[in-house]
């Protein structure tokens, strides 16, 4: 059974995706380019979001387990205008986050803002989520400059599970007949989202052996495409759907009060 990446691996993946984001910014002919996947945002807006956001997360992690909200970013939280200065500011923003996470360690309690989910409220949980946030926004930046690339397989495989653990967990009762949604990455991993009277929760499916009872709907694609669909970057038509397509419409329409 695959394991969640260890804390040092998560930090390395944050650093790697942040470097890829800077590389896209470095080759952009202008920071005024519109970002196709972020309506009404320019690349400059995306840069500000990434830099300021990492500084805010660094301050939140450093604030420790007693913090009850996101902590404002300290220091220079506004991106400079000159290109080389922008790249240096982005690199410094990433390092502030990584330093705060290293200092805290994976088990330190941390405000996360995502309510009750299958992901713990710890610095390790924040690190895992930061990999995905930076990875998806790196995809946005690469697409903007015409260098679109799939998410790295290691990032995407964990991203499918991470997004399900946070954004598809609830203790509110599913208002329809109980069912399940299976997510199959073509790289060989699968997950099941079960929805019933107890709410919604995700489990890993075995890679081999006896198959569980068929799901109401199975969704198959590369891990990268599954993540990008989950984050509304590509349409569901980019994936293969087997089963009752109307179940997905019911899932989209469901709005439990504690939905993250």
Tab-separated table of C-alpha atoms in Angstrom:
chain	number	residue	atom	x	y	z
A	1	UNK	CA	0.000	0.000	0.000
A	2	UNK	CA	1.526	3.381	-0.959
A	3	UNK	CA	2.530	5.741	1.823
A	4	UNK	CA	2.072	9.466	2.204
A	5	UNK	CA	5.373	11.237	1.415
A	6	UNK	CA	7.499	11.765	4.511
A	7	UNK	CA	7.932	15.296	5.863
A	8	UNK	CA	11.407	15.860	4.347
A	9	UNK	CA	10.055	14.719	0.971
A	10	UNK	CA	7.179	17.199	1.236
A	11	UNK	CA	9.607	20.036	1.918
A	12	UNK	CA	11.697	19.027	-1.086
A	13	UNK	CA	8.614	18.920	-3.289
A	14	UNK	CA	7.585	22.405	-2.125
A	15	UNK	CA	11.047	23.673	-3.010
A	16	UNK	CA	11.016	21.909	-6.377
A	17	UNK	CA	7.608	23.208	-7.463
A	18	UNK	CA	8.434	26.706	-6.240
A	19	UNK	CA	11.596	26.652	-8.369
A	20	UNK	CA	9.524	25.537	-11.379
A	21	UNK	CA	7.108	28.404	-10.723
A	22	UNK	CA	9.989	30.898	-10.715
A	23	UNK	CA	11.333	29.397	-13.930
A	24	UNK	CA	8.016	30.071	-15.644
A	25	UNK	CA	7.963	33.646	-14.353
A	26	UNK	CA	11.538	34.156	-15.530
A	27	UNK	CA	10.693	33.411	-19.185
A	28	UNK	CA	7.407	35.315	-19.314
A	29	UNK	CA	7.570	38.188	-21.832
A	30	UNK	CA	5.418	40.224	-19.435
A	31	UNK	CA	3.945	39.860	-15.979
A	32	UNK	CA	0.751	41.364	-17.394
A	33	UNK	CA	-0.111	38.153	-19.264
A	34	UNK	CA	-3.591	36.844	-18.409
A	35	UNK	CA	-3.667	33.487	-16.620
A	36	UNK	CA	-6.077	31.240	-18.574
A	37	UNK	CA	-6.938	29.060	-15.594
A	38	UNK	CA	-7.405	31.929	-13.113
A	39	UNK	CA	-10.044	34.252	-14.606
A	40	UNK	CA	-9.317	37.976	-14.228
A	41	UNK	CA	-5.810	37.312	-12.904
A	42	UNK	CA	-2.581	38.310	-14.566
A	43	UNK	CA	0.730	36.574	-13.990
A	44	UNK	CA	1.586	39.461	-11.680
A	45	UNK	CA	-1.493	38.644	-9.579
A	46	UNK	CA	-0.462	35.003	-9.449
A	47	UNK	CA	3.055	35.990	-8.361
A	48	UNK	CA	1.622	38.113	-5.564
A	49	UNK	CA	-0.655	35.276	-4.469
A	50	UNK	CA	2.175	32.757	-4.344
A	51	UNK	CA	4.667	35.010	-2.580
A	52	UNK	CA	2.350	36.629	-0.064
A	53	UNK	CA	0.541	33.363	0.550
A	54	UNK	CA	3.724	31.471	1.411
A	55	UNK	CA	4.703	34.276	3.792
A	56	UNK	CA	1.300	34.077	5.468
A	57	UNK	CA	1.611	30.324	5.841
A	58	UNK	CA	5.133	30.741	7.245
A	59	UNK	CA	3.813	33.160	9.866
A	60	UNK	CA	0.865	30.863	10.646
A	61	UNK	CA	3.083	27.823	11.154
A	62	UNK	CA	5.476	29.868	13.301
A	63	UNK	CA	2.560	31.087	15.435
A	64	UNK	CA	2.152	27.552	16.746
A	65	UNK	CA	-0.818	25.470	17.795
A	66	UNK	CA	-2.632	28.266	19.652
A	67	UNK	CA	-3.270	30.328	16.509
A	68	UNK	CA	-6.970	30.537	15.654
A	69	UNK	CA	-6.689	32.143	12.210
A	70	UNK	CA	-4.218	32.697	9.418
A	71	UNK	CA	-1.459	35.030	10.554
A	72	UNK	CA	-0.720	38.116	8.417
A	73	UNK	CA	2.466	37.930	6.401
A	74	UNK	CA	5.405	39.649	8.033
A	75	UNK	CA	8.063	41.744	6.331
A	76	UNK	CA	7.793	42.740	2.691
A	77	UNK	CA	4.559	41.064	1.613
A	78	UNK	CA	4.187	43.009	-1.643
A	79	UNK	CA	5.968	41.761	-4.744
A	80	UNK	CA	8.458	44.182	-6.314
A	81	UNK	CA	8.021	45.202	-9.940
A	82	UNK	CA	11.472	44.527	-11.407
A	83	UNK	CA	11.891	40.983	-12.754
A	84	UNK	CA	15.051	39.932	-10.932
A	85	UNK	CA	13.712	41.395	-7.709
A	86	UNK	CA	10.461	39.477	-8.198
A	87	UNK	CA	12.338	36.198	-8.571
A	88	UNK	CA	14.419	36.899	-5.471
A	89	UNK	CA	11.266	37.825	-3.527
A	90	UNK	CA	9.570	34.583	-4.562
A	91	UNK	CA	12.627	32.550	-3.534
A	92	UNK	CA	12.716	34.309	-0.160
A	93	UNK	CA	8.994	33.657	0.323
A	94	UNK	CA	9.507	29.936	-0.238
A	95	UNK	CA	12.457	29.819	2.121
A	96	UNK	CA	10.449	31.537	4.870
A	97	UNK	CA	7.813	28.816	4.558
A	98	UNK	CA	10.340	25.992	4.484
A	99	UNK	CA	12.227	27.411	7.475
A	100	UNK	CA	9.022	27.690	9.500
A	101	UNK	CA	8.037	24.119	8.632
A	102	UNK	CA	11.491	22.764	9.495
A	103	UNK	CA	11.445	24.577	12.823
A	104	UNK	CA	7.964	23.315	13.667
A	105	UNK	CA	8.409	19.701	12.601
A	106	UNK	CA	5.600	17.565	11.167
A	107	UNK	CA	3.656	16.961	14.388
A	108	UNK	CA	3.318	20.507	15.723
A	109	UNK	CA	-0.291	21.669	15.847
A	110	UNK	CA	-1.136	24.387	13.349
A	111	UNK	CA	-4.150	26.402	12.267
A	112	UNK	CA	-5.171	25.126	8.850
A	113	UNK	CA	-8.563	26.646	8.123
A	114	UNK	CA	-10.000	23.474	6.636
A	115	UNK	CA	-12.218	22.309	9.494
A	116	UNK	CA	-12.700	18.638	10.337
A	117	UNK	CA	-11.195	16.526	7.571
A	118	UNK	CA	-9.077	13.428	7.093
A	119	UNK	CA	-5.941	15.578	7.192
A	120	UNK	CA	-4.514	16.545	10.605
A	121	UNK	CA	-4.190	20.128	11.802
A	122	UNK	CA	-0.407	19.971	11.946
A	123	UNK	CA	2.578	21.492	10.225
A	124	UNK	CA	2.881	18.209	8.356
A	125	UNK	CA	-0.678	18.602	7.085
A	126	UNK	CA	0.107	22.139	5.976
A	127	UNK	CA	3.246	20.969	4.181
A	128	UNK	CA	1.301	18.300	2.319
A	129	UNK	CA	-1.312	20.834	1.210
A	130	UNK	CA	1.340	23.380	0.217
A	131	UNK	CA	2.859	20.907	-2.229
A	132	UNK	CA	-0.460	20.779	-4.052
A	133	UNK	CA	-1.182	24.498	-3.920
A	134	UNK	CA	2.202	25.411	-5.351
A	135	UNK	CA	2.092	22.567	-7.894
A	136	UNK	CA	-1.286	23.608	-9.297
A	137	UNK	CA	-0.288	27.270	-9.461
A	138	UNK	CA	2.950	26.255	-11.171
A	139	UNK	CA	0.783	24.562	-13.784
A	140	UNK	CA	-1.121	27.869	-14.094
A	141	UNK	CA	2.102	29.801	-14.609
A	142	UNK	CA	3.495	27.310	-17.114
A	143	UNK	CA	0.265	27.376	-19.097
A	144	UNK	CA	0.399	31.181	-19.128
A	145	UNK	CA	3.849	31.235	-20.720
A	146	UNK	CA	3.091	28.432	-23.174
A	147	UNK	CA	5.095	25.756	-21.385
A	148	UNK	CA	2.264	23.697	-19.935
A	149	UNK	CA	3.391	20.471	-18.311
A	150	UNK	CA	1.670	17.744	-16.356
A	151	UNK	CA	2.152	17.702	-12.615
A	152	UNK	CA	5.037	15.447	-11.555
A	153	UNK	CA	3.735	11.937	-10.927
A	154	UNK	CA	4.841	11.832	-7.270
A	155	UNK	CA	3.109	15.140	-6.590
A	156	UNK	CA	-0.052	14.215	-8.462
A	157	UNK	CA	-0.485	10.764	-6.926
A	158	UNK	CA	-0.444	12.257	-3.449
A	159	UNK	CA	-2.544	15.173	-4.662
A	160	UNK	CA	-5.510	13.006	-5.603
A	161	UNK	CA	-5.701	11.646	-2.080
A	162	UNK	CA	-4.907	14.955	-0.401
A	163	UNK	CA	-7.677	16.775	-2.244
A	164	UNK	CA	-10.187	14.034	-1.406
A	165	UNK	CA	-9.120	13.987	2.255
A	166	UNK	CA	-9.702	17.730	2.631
A	167	UNK	CA	-12.313	18.835	0.125
A	168	UNK	CA	-14.511	15.732	0.027
A	169	UNK	CA	-14.850	14.838	3.695
A	170	UNK	CA	-17.982	15.594	5.682
A	171	UNK	CA	-19.987	14.212	8.581
A	172	UNK	CA	-23.214	15.521	7.059
A	173	UNK	CA	-25.477	12.776	5.737
A	174	UNK	CA	-25.519	12.159	1.999
A	175	UNK	CA	-29.130	12.954	1.022
A	176	UNK	CA	-29.380	10.233	-1.618
A	177	UNK	CA	-29.010	6.471	-1.792
A	178	UNK	CA	-25.574	5.435	-0.469
A	179	UNK	CA	-22.981	4.960	-3.179
A	180	UNK	CA	-19.287	5.274	-3.916
A	181	UNK	CA	-17.038	7.077	-6.371
A	182	UNK	CA	-13.807	5.364	-7.374
A	183	UNK	CA	-10.844	7.401	-8.589
A	184	UNK	CA	-8.321	5.438	-10.642
A	185	UNK	CA	-4.958	6.910	-11.573
A	186	UNK	CA	-3.514	5.232	-14.636
A	187	UNK	CA	-0.188	5.053	-12.781
A	188	UNK	CA	-1.689	2.289	-10.666
A	189	UNK	CA	-3.329	3.781	-7.571
A	190	UNK	CA	-6.999	4.018	-6.679
A	191	UNK	CA	-9.195	5.597	-4.030
A	192	UNK	CA	-12.851	5.235	-3.053
A	193	UNK	CA	-15.032	8.121	-1.883
A	194	UNK	CA	-17.959	6.604	0.016
A	195	UNK	CA	-21.072	8.723	0.569
A	196	UNK	CA	-23.877	7.592	2.851
A	197	UNK	CA	-25.748	8.527	6.017
A	198	UNK	CA	-22.463	8.977	7.901
A	199	UNK	CA	-21.182	11.549	5.423
A	200	UNK	CA	-18.280	11.251	2.971
A	201	UNK	CA	-14.834	9.751	3.476
A	202	UNK	CA	-12.015	8.390	1.325
A	203	UNK	CA	-10.122	5.126	1.572
A	204	UNK	CA	-7.339	3.678	-0.519
A	205	UNK	CA	-8.207	0.739	-2.726
A	206	UNK	CA	-5.812	-2.201	-2.955
A	207	UNK	CA	-3.666	-2.367	-6.053
A	208	UNK	CA	-4.376	-6.060	-6.453
A	209	UNK	CA	-6.352	-8.905	-4.948
A	210	UNK	CA	-10.093	-9.182	-4.518
A	211	UNK	CA	-11.893	-6.218	-6.048
A	212	UNK	CA	-14.438	-4.429	-3.850
A	213	UNK	CA	-18.067	-4.097	-4.833
A	214	UNK	CA	-18.394	-1.904	-7.919
A	215	UNK	CA	-18.740	1.812	-7.320
A	216	UNK	CA	-21.640	3.844	-8.610
A	217	UNK	CA	-19.183	5.819	-10.739
A	218	UNK	CA	-15.534	5.233	-11.594
A	219	UNK	CA	-13.379	8.149	-12.740
A	220	UNK	CA	-10.115	7.292	-14.488
A	221	UNK	CA	-7.239	9.404	-15.756
A	222	UNK	CA	-3.621	10.199	-15.123
A	223	UNK	CA	-2.946	11.357	-11.591
A	224	UNK	CA	-2.114	14.793	-12.969
A	225	UNK	CA	-5.409	15.028	-14.830
A	226	UNK	CA	-7.342	13.878	-11.780
A	227	UNK	CA	-5.762	16.609	-9.662
A	228	UNK	CA	-6.194	19.283	-12.315
A	229	UNK	CA	-9.853	18.322	-12.680
A	230	UNK	CA	-10.322	18.419	-8.913
A	231	UNK	CA	-8.947	21.966	-8.961
A	232	UNK	CA	-11.134	23.011	-11.907
A	233	UNK	CA	-8.208	23.361	-14.316
A	234	UNK	CA	-9.493	20.877	-16.893
A	235	UNK	CA	-13.010	19.591	-17.669
A	236	UNK	CA	-14.273	16.233	-16.525
A	237	UNK	CA	-14.525	15.269	-20.207
A	238	UNK	CA	-10.743	14.836	-20.113
A	239	UNK	CA	-11.307	11.778	-17.902
A	240	UNK	CA	-12.996	8.424	-18.456
A	241	UNK	CA	-16.280	7.905	-16.623
A	242	UNK	CA	-17.731	4.436	-16.080
A	243	UNK	CA	-21.068	4.089	-14.354
A	244	UNK	CA	-23.857	6.480	-13.467
A	245	UNK	CA	-22.767	9.938	-14.726
A	246	UNK	CA	-25.690	11.561	-12.931
A	247	UNK	CA	-24.074	10.721	-9.588
A	248	UNK	CA	-21.374	13.251	-10.351
A	249	UNK	CA	-24.019	15.917	-10.850
A	250	UNK	CA	-25.459	15.032	-7.444
A	251	UNK	CA	-21.997	15.283	-5.882
A	252	UNK	CA	-21.400	18.676	-7.510
A	253	UNK	CA	-24.753	19.940	-6.236
A	254	UNK	CA	-24.254	18.676	-2.675
A	255	UNK	CA	-23.394	21.453	-0.228
A	256	UNK	CA	-23.141	20.072	3.311
A	257	UNK	CA	-22.620	22.728	5.977
A	258	UNK	CA	-19.180	21.474	6.980
A	259	UNK	CA	-17.846	21.021	3.425
A	260	UNK	CA	-14.213	22.150	3.427
